[in-house]
XYZ file of C-alpha atoms in Angstrom:
342
model
C -19.726 -7.143 -16.921
C -18.512 -9.712 -14.474
C -15.811 -12.142 -15.432
C -15.535 -16.095 -14.958
C -13.953 -17.165 -11.586
C -10.147 -17.200 -11.639
C -8.429 -20.554 -12.176
C -6.671 -22.340 -9.363
C -3.165 -21.142 -10.215
C -4.205 -17.483 -10.621
C -6.190 -17.557 -7.362
C -3.109 -18.933 -5.536
C -0.980 -16.106 -6.808
C -3.624 -13.604 -5.676
C -4.444 -14.849 -2.433
C -1.391 -16.743 -1.444
C 1.330 -15.771 1.113
C 4.466 -16.903 2.310
C 4.851 -20.348 3.855
C 2.065 -21.278 6.167
C 0.360 -17.888 5.583
C 0.166 -17.046 9.469
C 0.995 -13.521 8.743
C -1.484 -13.148 6.032
C -4.345 -14.280 8.393
C -2.949 -12.367 11.256
C -3.056 -9.124 9.378
C -6.986 -9.374 9.406
C -7.470 -10.611 12.782
C -5.187 -8.031 14.463
C -7.462 -5.210 13.194
C -10.479 -7.271 14.346
C -8.951 -7.835 17.879
C -9.125 -4.114 18.611
C -12.839 -3.664 19.956
C -14.537 -0.257 19.885
C -16.323 1.506 22.760
C -18.277 4.177 21.044
C -18.854 7.552 22.496
C -22.652 8.790 22.168
C -24.241 12.297 21.955
C -21.275 13.790 20.361
C -21.552 16.681 18.094
C -20.972 15.332 14.545
C -21.699 18.357 12.390
C -18.615 19.134 10.256
C -17.566 15.455 10.082
C -15.152 14.632 7.203
C -12.743 12.129 5.895
C -10.094 14.377 4.475
C -6.420 13.379 4.500
C -3.340 15.730 4.607
C -0.546 14.327 2.523
C 2.223 15.581 0.412
C 1.303 19.148 1.265
C -2.380 19.183 0.445
C -5.628 18.027 1.337
C -7.213 14.811 -0.202
C -10.967 13.629 -0.267
C -10.330 10.279 1.399
C -7.682 8.430 3.543
C -7.797 5.545 1.122
C -4.905 4.625 -1.287
C -4.661 1.537 -3.544
C -1.483 -0.492 -2.639
C 1.065 -1.256 -5.194
C 0.358 -4.701 -6.842
C 2.068 -6.228 -9.769
C 0.868 -7.499 -13.082
C -2.791 -6.518 -12.849
C -3.405 -7.455 -16.363
C -3.278 -11.007 -15.152
C -6.532 -10.278 -13.574
C -8.273 -8.106 -16.145
C -7.436 -6.943 -19.792
C -7.390 -3.192 -18.570
C -5.272 -4.000 -15.500
C -3.649 -0.895 -14.024
C -5.587 1.446 -16.083
C -8.847 0.192 -14.742
C -7.682 0.460 -11.255
C -6.303 3.995 -11.852
C -9.583 5.188 -13.273
C -11.586 3.940 -10.467
C -9.265 5.193 -7.787
C -9.371 8.632 -9.238
C -13.011 8.742 -9.804
C -13.409 7.788 -6.066
C -10.957 10.303 -4.943
C -8.406 7.629 -3.604
C -4.830 7.611 -4.042
C -2.864 5.097 -6.230
C 0.560 3.728 -5.550
C 1.652 2.191 -8.936
C 3.697 -1.044 -8.778
C 7.195 -0.969 -10.315
C 6.067 -4.292 -11.704
C 3.054 -2.909 -13.370
C 1.962 -4.620 -16.664
C 0.907 -1.304 -18.223
C 3.322 1.740 -18.977
C 3.664 4.086 -16.025
C 3.015 7.094 -18.381
C -0.260 5.670 -19.477
C -1.413 5.182 -15.843
C -0.373 8.698 -14.843
C -2.261 10.306 -17.559
C -5.411 8.637 -16.649
C -5.226 9.100 -12.891
C -3.834 12.769 -13.085
C -6.760 13.673 -15.520
C -9.458 13.470 -12.778
C -9.567 16.693 -10.792
C -11.150 14.929 -7.898
C -8.367 12.319 -7.606
C -6.103 11.260 -4.860
C -2.216 11.330 -4.726
C -0.365 9.369 -7.239
C 2.810 7.558 -6.058
C 5.207 5.085 -7.597
C 6.666 2.041 -5.944
C 10.179 1.456 -6.589
C 12.509 -1.480 -6.327
C 16.094 -0.527 -6.824
C 17.514 -2.016 -10.080
C 20.695 -3.928 -10.486
C 22.611 -0.909 -11.611
C 22.127 2.649 -10.316
C 21.869 3.842 -13.853
C 18.919 1.686 -14.469
C 17.359 3.090 -11.162
C 18.012 6.724 -12.345
C 16.614 6.233 -15.662
C 13.292 4.883 -14.158
C 13.107 7.612 -11.572
C 13.446 10.063 -14.435
C 10.595 8.642 -16.357
C 8.612 8.647 -13.040
C 9.286 12.391 -12.598
C 8.515 13.326 -15.919
C 5.117 11.420 -15.891
C 3.884 13.557 -12.954
C 4.177 11.213 -9.979
C 4.082 12.877 -6.759
C 6.371 10.672 -4.544
C 8.361 7.529 -4.826
C 7.820 4.430 -2.563
C 10.975 2.470 -1.999
C 10.096 -1.125 -1.055
C 12.704 -2.132 1.714
C 11.334 -5.390 3.160
C 12.025 -7.835 0.124
C 15.664 -8.218 -0.670
C 14.650 -11.607 -1.858
C 11.245 -13.203 -2.660
C 9.339 -14.866 0.087
C 8.676 -18.640 0.156
C 5.301 -18.707 -1.537
C 4.424 -22.307 -1.111
C 0.821 -22.056 -2.264
C 1.845 -20.147 -5.450
C 4.549 -22.608 -6.118
C 2.447 -25.688 -5.748
C -0.006 -24.278 -8.208
C 2.371 -23.838 -11.006
C 1.357 -20.253 -11.728
C 3.149 -18.405 -14.576
C 2.431 -15.112 -16.117
C 0.384 -15.553 -19.175
C 1.719 -14.597 -22.716
C 1.612 -10.822 -23.146
C 1.817 -9.907 -19.459
C 5.198 -8.643 -18.056
C 6.808 -5.933 -15.976
C 6.690 -3.453 -19.065
C 8.380 -0.583 -17.059
C 11.622 -2.543 -16.282
C 14.577 -3.766 -18.490
C 14.479 -7.597 -19.156
C 17.021 -9.239 -16.953
C 18.091 -12.691 -16.375
C 17.101 -14.224 -13.019
C 19.657 -13.771 -10.338
C 20.756 -16.239 -7.717
C 20.389 -15.486 -4.011
C 23.989 -14.464 -3.707
C 23.728 -11.869 -6.054
C 20.432 -10.554 -4.751
C 21.863 -10.314 -1.263
C 24.918 -8.504 -2.530
C 22.798 -5.736 -4.194
C 20.154 -5.649 -1.343
C 19.277 -1.965 -0.426
C 20.924 -0.311 2.491
C 20.613 3.058 4.296
C 23.245 4.387 1.938
C 20.910 3.732 -0.986
C 18.155 5.529 0.713
C 20.258 8.677 1.096
C 21.597 8.285 -2.613
C 17.916 8.102 -3.827
C 16.751 11.153 -1.693
C 19.552 13.154 -3.239
C 18.859 11.949 -6.752
C 15.239 12.969 -7.101
C 13.110 16.177 -6.274
C 10.382 13.711 -5.407
C 9.627 12.853 -1.669
C 10.877 9.373 -0.935
C 8.804 7.000 1.156
C 9.956 3.755 2.642
C 7.648 0.847 2.426
C 8.084 -2.253 4.764
C 8.968 -0.725 8.029
C 7.785 -2.653 11.022
C 10.611 -2.059 13.642
C 10.635 1.442 15.672
C 14.627 1.613 15.241
C 14.268 1.520 11.499
C 11.611 4.182 11.737
C 14.019 6.498 13.691
C 16.873 5.731 11.104
C 14.377 6.591 8.264
C 14.175 10.088 9.804
C 17.906 10.361 10.003
C 18.365 8.980 6.374
C 16.098 11.799 4.888
C 13.039 9.730 4.109
C 9.835 11.714 3.763
C 7.205 9.130 4.971
C 6.853 5.474 5.996
C 4.489 2.878 5.151
C 4.015 0.338 7.904
C 3.746 -3.012 5.768
C 4.637 -6.752 6.014
C 4.138 -7.027 2.264
C 0.656 -8.558 2.713
C 2.229 -11.628 4.411
C 3.911 -12.516 1.095
C 7.403 -12.272 2.101
C 8.389 -13.296 5.748
C 5.797 -15.387 7.457
C 5.209 -14.982 11.203
C 6.167 -11.217 10.737
C 4.193 -9.170 13.091
C 0.693 -7.948 11.890
C 0.786 -4.251 10.788
C -1.838 -3.404 13.320
C 0.664 -4.471 16.238
C 3.736 -2.615 14.591
C 1.875 0.578 13.874
C 1.691 2.198 17.389
C 5.412 1.705 18.074
C 6.371 3.156 14.504
C 4.235 6.057 15.181
C 5.680 6.831 18.633
C 9.230 6.509 17.087
C 8.834 9.222 14.593
C 6.461 11.411 16.326
C 5.665 14.429 14.125
C 8.759 13.945 11.979
C 7.142 11.862 9.282
C 3.704 10.810 8.055
C 2.883 7.192 8.296
C 0.642 5.163 6.226
C -0.295 1.455 6.900
C -1.438 -1.609 4.961
C -2.110 -5.282 5.646
C -5.512 -6.778 6.211
C -7.601 -3.611 5.734
C -11.043 -5.110 4.964
C -13.587 -2.851 6.511
C -14.233 0.699 7.273
C -13.549 0.017 11.103
C -10.344 -1.117 10.094
C -9.564 2.242 8.685
C -11.038 4.072 11.697
C -8.630 2.041 13.923
C -5.547 2.579 11.757
C -6.189 6.366 11.762
C -7.058 6.499 15.456
C -3.736 4.734 16.042
C -1.980 7.703 14.122
C -1.642 6.660 10.493
C -2.291 9.358 7.997
C -3.966 7.101 5.640
C -4.321 3.275 4.613
C -3.474 1.323 1.675
C -5.890 -1.419 0.466
C -4.489 -4.441 -1.660
C -6.168 -7.820 -2.177
C -9.791 -6.432 -1.967
C -9.008 -4.160 -4.962
C -7.474 -7.039 -6.970
C -10.472 -9.242 -6.287
C -12.829 -6.565 -7.562
C -10.714 -5.836 -10.563
C -10.789 -9.533 -11.544
C -14.546 -9.745 -11.116
C -15.744 -6.317 -12.538
C -12.902 -4.344 -13.965
C -12.969 -0.523 -13.065
C -16.587 -0.813 -12.065
C -15.692 -3.563 -9.344
C -12.784 -1.385 -8.003
C -15.018 1.691 -7.747
C -17.586 -0.321 -5.832
C -14.846 -1.692 -3.327
C -13.441 1.839 -2.622
C -16.739 3.314 -2.138
C -17.923 0.731 0.113
C -14.851 1.128 2.359
C -15.306 4.825 2.327
C -18.839 4.657 3.187
C -18.265 2.289 5.916
C -15.569 4.649 7.434
C -18.192 7.393 7.245
C -20.640 5.210 9.252
C -17.848 3.968 11.690
C -16.871 7.496 12.525
C -20.456 8.581 13.101
C -21.156 5.485 15.211
C -18.175 6.098 17.436
C -18.715 9.752 17.970
C -15.816 10.860 15.906
C -15.986 13.966 13.497
C -12.767 12.531 11.838
C -11.054 9.289 12.412
C -8.230 10.927 14.081
C -10.307 11.735 17.088
C -10.604 8.023 18.001
C -7.694 7.945 20.123
C -8.421 11.228 22.064
C -12.052 9.984 22.765
C -10.705 6.675 24.252
C -12.807 4.316 21.943
C -10.313 1.495 21.676
C -10.688 -1.568 23.797
C -7.894 -3.977 22.957
C -9.007 -7.385 23.833
C -5.291 -8.574 23.820
C -4.838 -6.930 27.134
């Protein structure tokens, strides 16, 4: 059953970005600017969409990006998203600021034998003891990787959200985190994550540690040296630093910097199966999808999320076939990209 349209404040929270929202828009147009020159009469028998990640094969390269407070949009929140993702074979990265206990989400997702990978997005807490306690819960619940967000030492200047007066509704909060008083900017900057924290986290846990929010090739190289197990090229969906480069533009340099040393995922503006094809053809292992999932969750709960994931996966299959690729990673070797910026 569909739900009423979102009120203006909630819509501003969902759709808004930082400042003038230039990066929000650029994320989508960057993928669109890469034109395709399909190859024809190619053998397509044996085509597939499998993704190799965390030491095993998964049915689709699609993952749901970490997004906070999903019960704002639907009473079932993260539980609905987890069920839908698992049913479609997609991966899930649960937000550190989820509005549902992380153990409940893990039980739902892990119960489906056809599921995708289950990862937990982490912000370092004020005290290392708090971070360690959270990591131990994540390990015990069965998550398969940690995703440390590294691009948001402070919150972005979200003008649209601020003007709307959005507030979390009663009964919705970041239930997996300890209640803390708001910190001033100086305090936040003093405890902003560093490369030393990455090394500490890698030594703390047996789970592979991924870094989310890497756009610069030099940071990608440092990630290899610091013991990270994977990277997510991300600009936080345009919600932190406005005029940050689109992820489609940053991805090739990051891929070139790490080579075969680390797998790389990408998010930001993925809206169509052709976007997925381009990301994988540029060297990404998989993609994360954000706002389309939340829009679907708000409209139709788990059923809406499932429809959205299925549509993207079906579009990817069609895009592969129509460009002569048996899998999306063939796109670069076949020379089907025609970048209109050049």
